[in-house]
JSON list of C-alpha atoms and ligand atoms in Angstrom, two decimals:
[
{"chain": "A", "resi": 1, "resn": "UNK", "atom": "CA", "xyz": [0.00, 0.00, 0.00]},
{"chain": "A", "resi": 2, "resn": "UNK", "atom": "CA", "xyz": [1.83, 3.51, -1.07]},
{"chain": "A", "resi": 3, "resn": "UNK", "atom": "CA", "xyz": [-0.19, 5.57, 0.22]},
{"chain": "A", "resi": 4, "resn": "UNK", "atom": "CA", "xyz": [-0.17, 4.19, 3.82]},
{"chain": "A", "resi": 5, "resn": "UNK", "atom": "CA", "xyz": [0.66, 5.83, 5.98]},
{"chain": "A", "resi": 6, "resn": "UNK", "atom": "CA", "xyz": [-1.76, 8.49, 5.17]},
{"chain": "A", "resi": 7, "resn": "UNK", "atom": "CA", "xyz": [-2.87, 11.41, 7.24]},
{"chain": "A", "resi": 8, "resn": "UNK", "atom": "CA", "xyz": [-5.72, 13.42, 7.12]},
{"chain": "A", "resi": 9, "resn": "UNK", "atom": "CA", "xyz": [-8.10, 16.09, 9.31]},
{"chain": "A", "resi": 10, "resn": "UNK", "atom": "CA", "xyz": [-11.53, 17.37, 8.58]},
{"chain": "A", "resi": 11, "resn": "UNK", "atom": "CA", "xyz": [-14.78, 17.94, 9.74]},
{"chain": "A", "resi": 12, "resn": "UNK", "atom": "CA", "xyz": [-17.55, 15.16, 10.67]},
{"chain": "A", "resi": 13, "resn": "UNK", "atom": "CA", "xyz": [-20.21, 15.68, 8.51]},
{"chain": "A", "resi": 14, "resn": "UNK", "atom": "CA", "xyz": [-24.05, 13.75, 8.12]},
{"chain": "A", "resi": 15, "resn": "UNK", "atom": "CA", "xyz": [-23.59, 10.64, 6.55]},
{"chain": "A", "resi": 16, "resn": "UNK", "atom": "CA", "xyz": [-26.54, 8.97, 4.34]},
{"chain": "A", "resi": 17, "resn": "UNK", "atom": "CA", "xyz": [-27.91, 7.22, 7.57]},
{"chain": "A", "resi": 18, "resn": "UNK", "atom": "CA", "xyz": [-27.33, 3.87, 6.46]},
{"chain": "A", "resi": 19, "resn": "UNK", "atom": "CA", "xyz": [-27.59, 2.34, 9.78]},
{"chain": "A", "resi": 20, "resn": "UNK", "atom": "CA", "xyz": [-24.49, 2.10, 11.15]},
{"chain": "A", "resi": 21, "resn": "UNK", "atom": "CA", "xyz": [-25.50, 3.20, 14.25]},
{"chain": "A", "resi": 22, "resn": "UNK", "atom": "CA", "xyz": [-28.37, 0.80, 14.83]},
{"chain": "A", "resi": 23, "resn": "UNK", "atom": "CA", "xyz": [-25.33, -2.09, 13.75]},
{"chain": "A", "resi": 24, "resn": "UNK", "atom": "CA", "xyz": [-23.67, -0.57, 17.15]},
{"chain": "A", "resi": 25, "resn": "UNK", "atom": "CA", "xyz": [-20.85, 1.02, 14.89]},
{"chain": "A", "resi": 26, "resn": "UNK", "atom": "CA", "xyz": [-20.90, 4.45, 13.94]},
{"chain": "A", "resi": 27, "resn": "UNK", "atom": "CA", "xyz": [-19.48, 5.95, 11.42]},
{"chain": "A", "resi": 28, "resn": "UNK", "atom": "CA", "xyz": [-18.00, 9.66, 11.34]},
{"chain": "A", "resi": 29, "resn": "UNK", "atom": "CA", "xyz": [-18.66, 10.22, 7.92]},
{"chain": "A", "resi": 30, "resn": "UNK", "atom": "CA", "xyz": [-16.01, 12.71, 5.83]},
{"chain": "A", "resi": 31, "resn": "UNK", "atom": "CA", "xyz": [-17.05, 15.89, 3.78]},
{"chain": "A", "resi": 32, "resn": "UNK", "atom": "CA", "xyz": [-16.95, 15.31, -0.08]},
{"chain": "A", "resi": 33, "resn": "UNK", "atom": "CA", "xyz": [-14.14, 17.85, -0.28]},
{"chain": "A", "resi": 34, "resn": "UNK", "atom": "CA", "xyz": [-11.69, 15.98, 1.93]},
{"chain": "A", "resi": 35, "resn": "UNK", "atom": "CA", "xyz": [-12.48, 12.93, 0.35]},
{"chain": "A", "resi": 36, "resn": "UNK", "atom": "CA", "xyz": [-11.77, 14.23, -2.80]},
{"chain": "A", "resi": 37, "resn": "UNK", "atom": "CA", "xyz": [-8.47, 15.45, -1.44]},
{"chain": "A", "resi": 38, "resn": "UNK", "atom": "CA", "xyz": [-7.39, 11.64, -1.64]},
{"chain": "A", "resi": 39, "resn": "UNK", "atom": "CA", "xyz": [-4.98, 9.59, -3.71]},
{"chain": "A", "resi": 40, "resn": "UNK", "atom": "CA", "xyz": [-8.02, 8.71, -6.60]},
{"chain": "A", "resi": 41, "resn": "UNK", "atom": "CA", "xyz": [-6.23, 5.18, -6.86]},
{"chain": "A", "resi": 42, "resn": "UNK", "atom": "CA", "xyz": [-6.45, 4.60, -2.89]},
{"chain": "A", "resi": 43, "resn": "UNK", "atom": "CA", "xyz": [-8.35, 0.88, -2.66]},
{"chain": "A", "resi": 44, "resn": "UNK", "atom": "CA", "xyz": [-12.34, 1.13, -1.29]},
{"chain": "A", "resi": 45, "resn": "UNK", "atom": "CA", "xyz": [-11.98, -1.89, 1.32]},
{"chain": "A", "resi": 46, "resn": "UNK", "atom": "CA", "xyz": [-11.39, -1.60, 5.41]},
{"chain": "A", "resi": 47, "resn": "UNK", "atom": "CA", "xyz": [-8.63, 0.09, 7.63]},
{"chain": "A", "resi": 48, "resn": "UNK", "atom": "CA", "xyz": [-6.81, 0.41, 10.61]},
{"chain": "A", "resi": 49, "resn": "UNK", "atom": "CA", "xyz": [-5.29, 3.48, 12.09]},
{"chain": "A", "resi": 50, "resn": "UNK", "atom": "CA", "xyz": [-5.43, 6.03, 14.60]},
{"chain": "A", "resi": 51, "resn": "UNK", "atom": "CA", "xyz": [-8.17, 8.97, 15.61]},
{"chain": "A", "resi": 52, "resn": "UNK", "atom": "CA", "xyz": [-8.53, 11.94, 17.45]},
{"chain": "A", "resi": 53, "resn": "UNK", "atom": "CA", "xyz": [-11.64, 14.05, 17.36]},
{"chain": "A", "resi": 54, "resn": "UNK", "atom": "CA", "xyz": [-10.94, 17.51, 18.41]},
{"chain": "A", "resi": 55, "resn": "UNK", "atom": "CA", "xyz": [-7.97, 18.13, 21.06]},
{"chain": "A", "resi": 56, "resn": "UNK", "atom": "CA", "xyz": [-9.06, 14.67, 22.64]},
{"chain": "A", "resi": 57, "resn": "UNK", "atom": "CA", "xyz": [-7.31, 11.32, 23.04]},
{"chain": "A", "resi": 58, "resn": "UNK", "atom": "CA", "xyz": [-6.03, 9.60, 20.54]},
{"chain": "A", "resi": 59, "resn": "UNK", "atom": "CA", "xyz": [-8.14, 6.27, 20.19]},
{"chain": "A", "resi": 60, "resn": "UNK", "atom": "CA", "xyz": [-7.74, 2.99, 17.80]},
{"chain": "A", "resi": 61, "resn": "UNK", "atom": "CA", "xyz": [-10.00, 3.13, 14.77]},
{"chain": "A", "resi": 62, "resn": "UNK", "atom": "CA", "xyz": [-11.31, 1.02, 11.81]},
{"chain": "A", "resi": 63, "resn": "UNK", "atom": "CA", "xyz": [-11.93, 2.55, 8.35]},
{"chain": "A", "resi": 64, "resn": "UNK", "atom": "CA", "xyz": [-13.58, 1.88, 5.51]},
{"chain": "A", "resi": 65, "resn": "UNK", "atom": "CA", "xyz": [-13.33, 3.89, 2.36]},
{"chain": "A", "resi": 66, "resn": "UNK", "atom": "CA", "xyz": [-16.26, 2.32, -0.01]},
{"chain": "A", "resi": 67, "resn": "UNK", "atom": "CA", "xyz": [-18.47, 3.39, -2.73]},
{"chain": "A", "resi": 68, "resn": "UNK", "atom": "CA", "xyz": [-20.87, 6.33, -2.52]},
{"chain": "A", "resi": 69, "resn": "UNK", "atom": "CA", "xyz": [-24.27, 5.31, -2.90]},
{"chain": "A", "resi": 70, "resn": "UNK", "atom": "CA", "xyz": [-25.69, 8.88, -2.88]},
{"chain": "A", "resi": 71, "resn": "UNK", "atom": "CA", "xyz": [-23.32, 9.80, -5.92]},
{"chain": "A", "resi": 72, "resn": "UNK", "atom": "CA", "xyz": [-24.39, 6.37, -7.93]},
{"chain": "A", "resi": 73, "resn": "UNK", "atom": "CA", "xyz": [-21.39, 4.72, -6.46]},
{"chain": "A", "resi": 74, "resn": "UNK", "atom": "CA", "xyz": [-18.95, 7.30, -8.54]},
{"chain": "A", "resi": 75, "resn": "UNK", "atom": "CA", "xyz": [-17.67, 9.11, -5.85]},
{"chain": "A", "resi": 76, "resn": "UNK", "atom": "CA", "xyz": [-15.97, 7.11, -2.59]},
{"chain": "A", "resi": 77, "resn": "UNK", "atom": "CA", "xyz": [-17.00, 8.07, 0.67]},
{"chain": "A", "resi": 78, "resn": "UNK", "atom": "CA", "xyz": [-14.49, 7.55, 3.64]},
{"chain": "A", "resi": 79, "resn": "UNK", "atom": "CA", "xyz": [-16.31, 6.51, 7.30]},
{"chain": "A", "resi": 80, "resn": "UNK", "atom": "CA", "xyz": [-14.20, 6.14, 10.64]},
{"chain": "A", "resi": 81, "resn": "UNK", "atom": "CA", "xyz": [-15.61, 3.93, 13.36]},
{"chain": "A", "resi": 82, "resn": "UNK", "atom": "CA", "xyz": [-13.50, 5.19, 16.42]},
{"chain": "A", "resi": 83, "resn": "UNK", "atom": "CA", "xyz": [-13.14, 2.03, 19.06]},
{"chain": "A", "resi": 84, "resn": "UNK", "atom": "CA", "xyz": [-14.17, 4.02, 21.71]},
{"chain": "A", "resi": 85, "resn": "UNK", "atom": "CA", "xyz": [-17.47, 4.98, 23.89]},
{"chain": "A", "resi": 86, "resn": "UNK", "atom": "CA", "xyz": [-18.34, 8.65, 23.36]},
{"chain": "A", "resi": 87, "resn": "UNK", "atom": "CA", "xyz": [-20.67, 10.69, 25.60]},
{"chain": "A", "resi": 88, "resn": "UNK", "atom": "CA", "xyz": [-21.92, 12.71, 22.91]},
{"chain": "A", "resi": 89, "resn": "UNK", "atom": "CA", "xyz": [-22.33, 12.91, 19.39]},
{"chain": "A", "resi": 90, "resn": "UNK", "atom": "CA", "xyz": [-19.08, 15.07, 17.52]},
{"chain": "A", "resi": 91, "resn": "UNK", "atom": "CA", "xyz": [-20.73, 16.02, 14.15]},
{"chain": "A", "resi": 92, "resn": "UNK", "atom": "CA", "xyz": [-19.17, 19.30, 13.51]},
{"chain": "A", "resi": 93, "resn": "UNK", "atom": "CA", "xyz": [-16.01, 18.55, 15.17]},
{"chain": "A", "resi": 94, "resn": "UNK", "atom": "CA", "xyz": [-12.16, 18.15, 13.42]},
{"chain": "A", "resi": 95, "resn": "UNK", "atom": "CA", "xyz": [-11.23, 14.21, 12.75]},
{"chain": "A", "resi": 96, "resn": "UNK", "atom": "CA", "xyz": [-8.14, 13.58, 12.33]},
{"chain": "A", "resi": 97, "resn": "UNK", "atom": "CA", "xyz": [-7.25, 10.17, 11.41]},
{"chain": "A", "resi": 98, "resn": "UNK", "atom": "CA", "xyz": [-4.08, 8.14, 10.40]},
{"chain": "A", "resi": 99, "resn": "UNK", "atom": "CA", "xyz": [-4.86, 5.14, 8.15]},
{"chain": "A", "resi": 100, "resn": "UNK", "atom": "CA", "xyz": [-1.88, 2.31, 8.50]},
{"chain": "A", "resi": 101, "resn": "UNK", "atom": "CA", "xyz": [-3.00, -0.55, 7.30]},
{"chain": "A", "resi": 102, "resn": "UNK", "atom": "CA", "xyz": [-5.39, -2.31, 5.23]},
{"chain": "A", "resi": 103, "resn": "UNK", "atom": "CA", "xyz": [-7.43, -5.33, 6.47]},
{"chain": "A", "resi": 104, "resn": "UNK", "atom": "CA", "xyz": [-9.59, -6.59, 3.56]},
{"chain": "A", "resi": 105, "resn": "UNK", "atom": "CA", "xyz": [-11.85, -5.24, 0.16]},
{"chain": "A", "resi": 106, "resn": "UNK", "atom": "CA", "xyz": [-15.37, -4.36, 0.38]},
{"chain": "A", "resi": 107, "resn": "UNK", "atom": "CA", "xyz": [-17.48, -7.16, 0.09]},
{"chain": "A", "resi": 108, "resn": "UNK", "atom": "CA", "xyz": [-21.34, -8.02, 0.06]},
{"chain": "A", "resi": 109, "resn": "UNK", "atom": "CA", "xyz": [-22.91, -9.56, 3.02]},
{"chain": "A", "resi": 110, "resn": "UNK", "atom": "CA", "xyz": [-25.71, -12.46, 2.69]},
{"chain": "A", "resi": 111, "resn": "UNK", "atom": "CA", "xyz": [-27.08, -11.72, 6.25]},
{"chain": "A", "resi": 112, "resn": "UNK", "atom": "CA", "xyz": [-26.88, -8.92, 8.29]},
{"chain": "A", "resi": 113, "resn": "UNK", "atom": "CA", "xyz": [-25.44, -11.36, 10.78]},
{"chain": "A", "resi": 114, "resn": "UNK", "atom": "CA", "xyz": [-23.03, -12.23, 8.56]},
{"chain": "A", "resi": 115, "resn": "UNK", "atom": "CA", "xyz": [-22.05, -8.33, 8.20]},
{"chain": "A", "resi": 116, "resn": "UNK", "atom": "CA", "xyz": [-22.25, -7.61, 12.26]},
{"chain": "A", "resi": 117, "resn": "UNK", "atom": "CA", "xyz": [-19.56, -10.81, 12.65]},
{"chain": "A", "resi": 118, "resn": "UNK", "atom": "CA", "xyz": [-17.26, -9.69, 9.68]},
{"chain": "A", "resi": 119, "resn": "UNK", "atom": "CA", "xyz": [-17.28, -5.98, 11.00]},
{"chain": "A", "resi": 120, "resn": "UNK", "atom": "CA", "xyz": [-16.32, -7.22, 14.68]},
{"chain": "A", "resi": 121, "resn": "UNK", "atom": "CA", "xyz": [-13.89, -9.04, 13.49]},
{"chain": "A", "resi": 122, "resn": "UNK", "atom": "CA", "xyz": [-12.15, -6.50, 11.63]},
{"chain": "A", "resi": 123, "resn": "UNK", "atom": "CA", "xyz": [-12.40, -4.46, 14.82]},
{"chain": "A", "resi": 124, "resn": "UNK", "atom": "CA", "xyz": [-10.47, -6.97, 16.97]},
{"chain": "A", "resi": 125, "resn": "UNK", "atom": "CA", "xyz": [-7.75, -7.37, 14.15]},
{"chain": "A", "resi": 126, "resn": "UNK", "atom": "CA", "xyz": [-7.37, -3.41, 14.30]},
{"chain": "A", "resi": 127, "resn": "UNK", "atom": "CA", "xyz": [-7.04, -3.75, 18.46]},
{"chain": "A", "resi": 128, "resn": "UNK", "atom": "CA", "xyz": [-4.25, -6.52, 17.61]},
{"chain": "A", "resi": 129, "resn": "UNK", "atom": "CA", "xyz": [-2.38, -4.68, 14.60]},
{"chain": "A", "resi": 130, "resn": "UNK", "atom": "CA", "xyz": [-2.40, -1.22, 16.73]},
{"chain": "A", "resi": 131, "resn": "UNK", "atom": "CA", "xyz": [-0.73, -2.92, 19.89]},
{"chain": "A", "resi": 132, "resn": "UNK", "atom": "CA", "xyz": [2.57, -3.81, 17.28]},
{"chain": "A", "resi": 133, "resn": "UNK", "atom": "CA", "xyz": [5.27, -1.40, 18.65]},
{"chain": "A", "resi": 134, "resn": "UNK", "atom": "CA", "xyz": [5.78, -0.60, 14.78]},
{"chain": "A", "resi": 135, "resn": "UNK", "atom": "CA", "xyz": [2.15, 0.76, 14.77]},
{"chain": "A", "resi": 136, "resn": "UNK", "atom": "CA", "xyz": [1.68, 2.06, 18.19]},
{"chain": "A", "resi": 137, "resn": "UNK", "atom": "CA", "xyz": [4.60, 4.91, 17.90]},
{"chain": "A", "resi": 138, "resn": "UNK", "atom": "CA", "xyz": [2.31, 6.20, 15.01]},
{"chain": "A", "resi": 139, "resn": "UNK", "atom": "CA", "xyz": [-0.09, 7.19, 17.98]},
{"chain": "A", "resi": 140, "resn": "UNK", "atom": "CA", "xyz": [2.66, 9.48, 18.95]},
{"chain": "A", "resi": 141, "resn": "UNK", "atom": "CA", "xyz": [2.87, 11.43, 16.04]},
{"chain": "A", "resi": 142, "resn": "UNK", "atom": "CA", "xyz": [3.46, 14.89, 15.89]},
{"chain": "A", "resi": 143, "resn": "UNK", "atom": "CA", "xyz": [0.38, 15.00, 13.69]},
{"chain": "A", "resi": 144, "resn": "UNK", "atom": "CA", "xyz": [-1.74, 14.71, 16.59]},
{"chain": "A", "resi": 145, "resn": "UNK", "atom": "CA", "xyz": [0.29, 16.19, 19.18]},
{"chain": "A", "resi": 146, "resn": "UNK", "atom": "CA", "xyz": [1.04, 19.55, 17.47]},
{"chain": "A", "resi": 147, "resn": "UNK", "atom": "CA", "xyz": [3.70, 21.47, 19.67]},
{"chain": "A", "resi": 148, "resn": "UNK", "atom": "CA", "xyz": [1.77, 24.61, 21.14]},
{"chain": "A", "resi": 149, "resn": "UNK", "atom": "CA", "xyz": [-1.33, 23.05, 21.30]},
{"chain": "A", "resi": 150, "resn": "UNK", "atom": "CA", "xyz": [-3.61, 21.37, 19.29]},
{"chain": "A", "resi": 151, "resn": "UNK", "atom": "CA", "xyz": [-6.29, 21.96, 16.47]},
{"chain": "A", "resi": 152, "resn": "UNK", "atom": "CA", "xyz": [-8.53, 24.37, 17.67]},
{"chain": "A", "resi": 153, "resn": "UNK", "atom": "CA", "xyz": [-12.16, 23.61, 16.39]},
{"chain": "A", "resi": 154, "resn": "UNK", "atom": "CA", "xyz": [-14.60, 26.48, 15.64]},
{"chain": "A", "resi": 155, "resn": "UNK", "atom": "CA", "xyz": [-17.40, 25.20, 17.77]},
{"chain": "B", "resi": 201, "resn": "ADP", "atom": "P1", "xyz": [-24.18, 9.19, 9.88]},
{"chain": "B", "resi": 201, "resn": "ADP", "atom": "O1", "xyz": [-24.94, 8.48, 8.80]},
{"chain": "B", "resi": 201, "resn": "ADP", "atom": "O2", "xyz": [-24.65, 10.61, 10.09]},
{"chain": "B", "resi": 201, "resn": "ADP", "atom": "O3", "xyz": [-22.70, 9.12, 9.65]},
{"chain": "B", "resi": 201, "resn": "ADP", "atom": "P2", "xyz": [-23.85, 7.14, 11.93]},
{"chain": "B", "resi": 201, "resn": "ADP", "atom": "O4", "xyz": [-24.94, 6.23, 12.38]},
{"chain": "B", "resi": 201, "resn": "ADP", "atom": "O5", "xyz": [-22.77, 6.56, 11.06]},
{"chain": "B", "resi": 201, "resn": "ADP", "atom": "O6", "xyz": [-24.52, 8.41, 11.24]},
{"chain": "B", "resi": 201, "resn": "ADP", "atom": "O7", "xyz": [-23.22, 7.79, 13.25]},
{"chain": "B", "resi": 201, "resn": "ADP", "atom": "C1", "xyz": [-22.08, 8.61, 13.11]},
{"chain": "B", "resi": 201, "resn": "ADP", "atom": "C2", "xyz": [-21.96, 9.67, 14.18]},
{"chain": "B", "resi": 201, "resn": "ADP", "atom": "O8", "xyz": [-21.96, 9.08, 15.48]},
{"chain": "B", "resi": 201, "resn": "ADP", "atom": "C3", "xyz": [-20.62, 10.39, 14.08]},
{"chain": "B", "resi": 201, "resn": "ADP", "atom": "O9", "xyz": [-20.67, 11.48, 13.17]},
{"chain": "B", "resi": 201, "resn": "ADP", "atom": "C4", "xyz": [-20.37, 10.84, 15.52]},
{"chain": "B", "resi": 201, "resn": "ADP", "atom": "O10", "xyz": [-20.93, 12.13, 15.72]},
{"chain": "B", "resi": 201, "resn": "ADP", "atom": "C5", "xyz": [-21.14, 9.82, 16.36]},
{"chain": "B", "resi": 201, "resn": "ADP", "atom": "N1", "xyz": [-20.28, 8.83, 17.06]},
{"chain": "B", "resi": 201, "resn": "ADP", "atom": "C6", "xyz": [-20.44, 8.48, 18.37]},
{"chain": "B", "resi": 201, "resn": "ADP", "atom": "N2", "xyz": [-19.55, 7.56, 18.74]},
{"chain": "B", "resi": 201, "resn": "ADP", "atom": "C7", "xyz": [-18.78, 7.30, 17.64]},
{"chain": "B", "resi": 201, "resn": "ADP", "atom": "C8", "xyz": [-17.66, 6.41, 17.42]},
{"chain": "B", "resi": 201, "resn": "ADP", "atom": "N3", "xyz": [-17.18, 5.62, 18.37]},
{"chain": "B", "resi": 201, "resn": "ADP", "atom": "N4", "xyz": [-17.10, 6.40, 16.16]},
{"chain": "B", "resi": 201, "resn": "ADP", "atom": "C9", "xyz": [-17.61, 7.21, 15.19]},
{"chain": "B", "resi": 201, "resn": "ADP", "atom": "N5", "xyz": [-18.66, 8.05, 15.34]},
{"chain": "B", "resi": 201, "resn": "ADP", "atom": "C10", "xyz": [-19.25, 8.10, 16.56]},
{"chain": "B", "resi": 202, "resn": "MG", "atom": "MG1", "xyz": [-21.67, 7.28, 9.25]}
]
């Protein structure tokens, strides 16, 4: 994967409300803009990295960048499921996110069973890829511990 690792910020937008929520993983959905400021020849499939919404903590994440329905699957969209228990809602709020790896292609699901089990399992092989000491110092990086304090959000 060239492009890995990549980093990127921008603000949580609305998604198309497909659910993911009611599946017990949400998904902070990008703006079209910062999805269109990546590689075009990026894979759609699922990812592991890191995420920090706002000046919080930075917390394991899974990623999938997939097909945009709402654009007749011509555009990608790129959703981060943080693995972490939020109080509240962030739409509005600066994600930044640092994709590392790549754990499979999109795929179609017979069940929704099926879907459920294949997403928690690509959220325990993020836990187990993140706690690699090549992986972890990523959680370090400067890019979310900016020197003279951090991203400032305008809400
Ligand atoms: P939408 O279709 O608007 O993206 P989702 O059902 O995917 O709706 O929920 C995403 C929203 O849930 C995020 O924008 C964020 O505000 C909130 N949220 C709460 N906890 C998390 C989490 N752990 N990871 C990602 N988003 C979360
Ligand atoms: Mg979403």
């Amino acid at each position: 994967m060239r492009h890995l690792p990549y980093f990127c910020r921008g603000e949580v937008v609305k998604g198309f409300g497909r659910g993911s929520r009611e599946l017990g993983v949400p998904t902070a959905n990008f703006s079209e803009q910062v999805v269109e400021s990546f590689p075009s020849d990026i894979p759609t499939g699922i990812y592991y990295g890191w995420a920090c919404v706002g000046n919080g903590d930075v917390h394991k994440m899974v990623l999938s960048i997939g097909w945009n329905p709402f654009y007749k699957n011509t555009k990608k969209s790129v959703e981060t499921h943080i693995i972490h228990t939020f109080k509240e809602d962030f739409y509005g709020e600066i994600l930044s996110i640092a994709i590392i790896g790549y754990i499979r292609p999109e795929k179609n699901f017979d069940s929704l069973e099926a879907l459920i089990s294949a997403i928690q399992e690509d959220i325990e092989e993020a836990k187990r890829q993140l706690d690699l000491p090549e992986h972890l110092k990523l959680k370090e990086d400067n890019f979310f511990h900016l020197p003279g304090g951090k991203i400032v959000n305008n809400h």
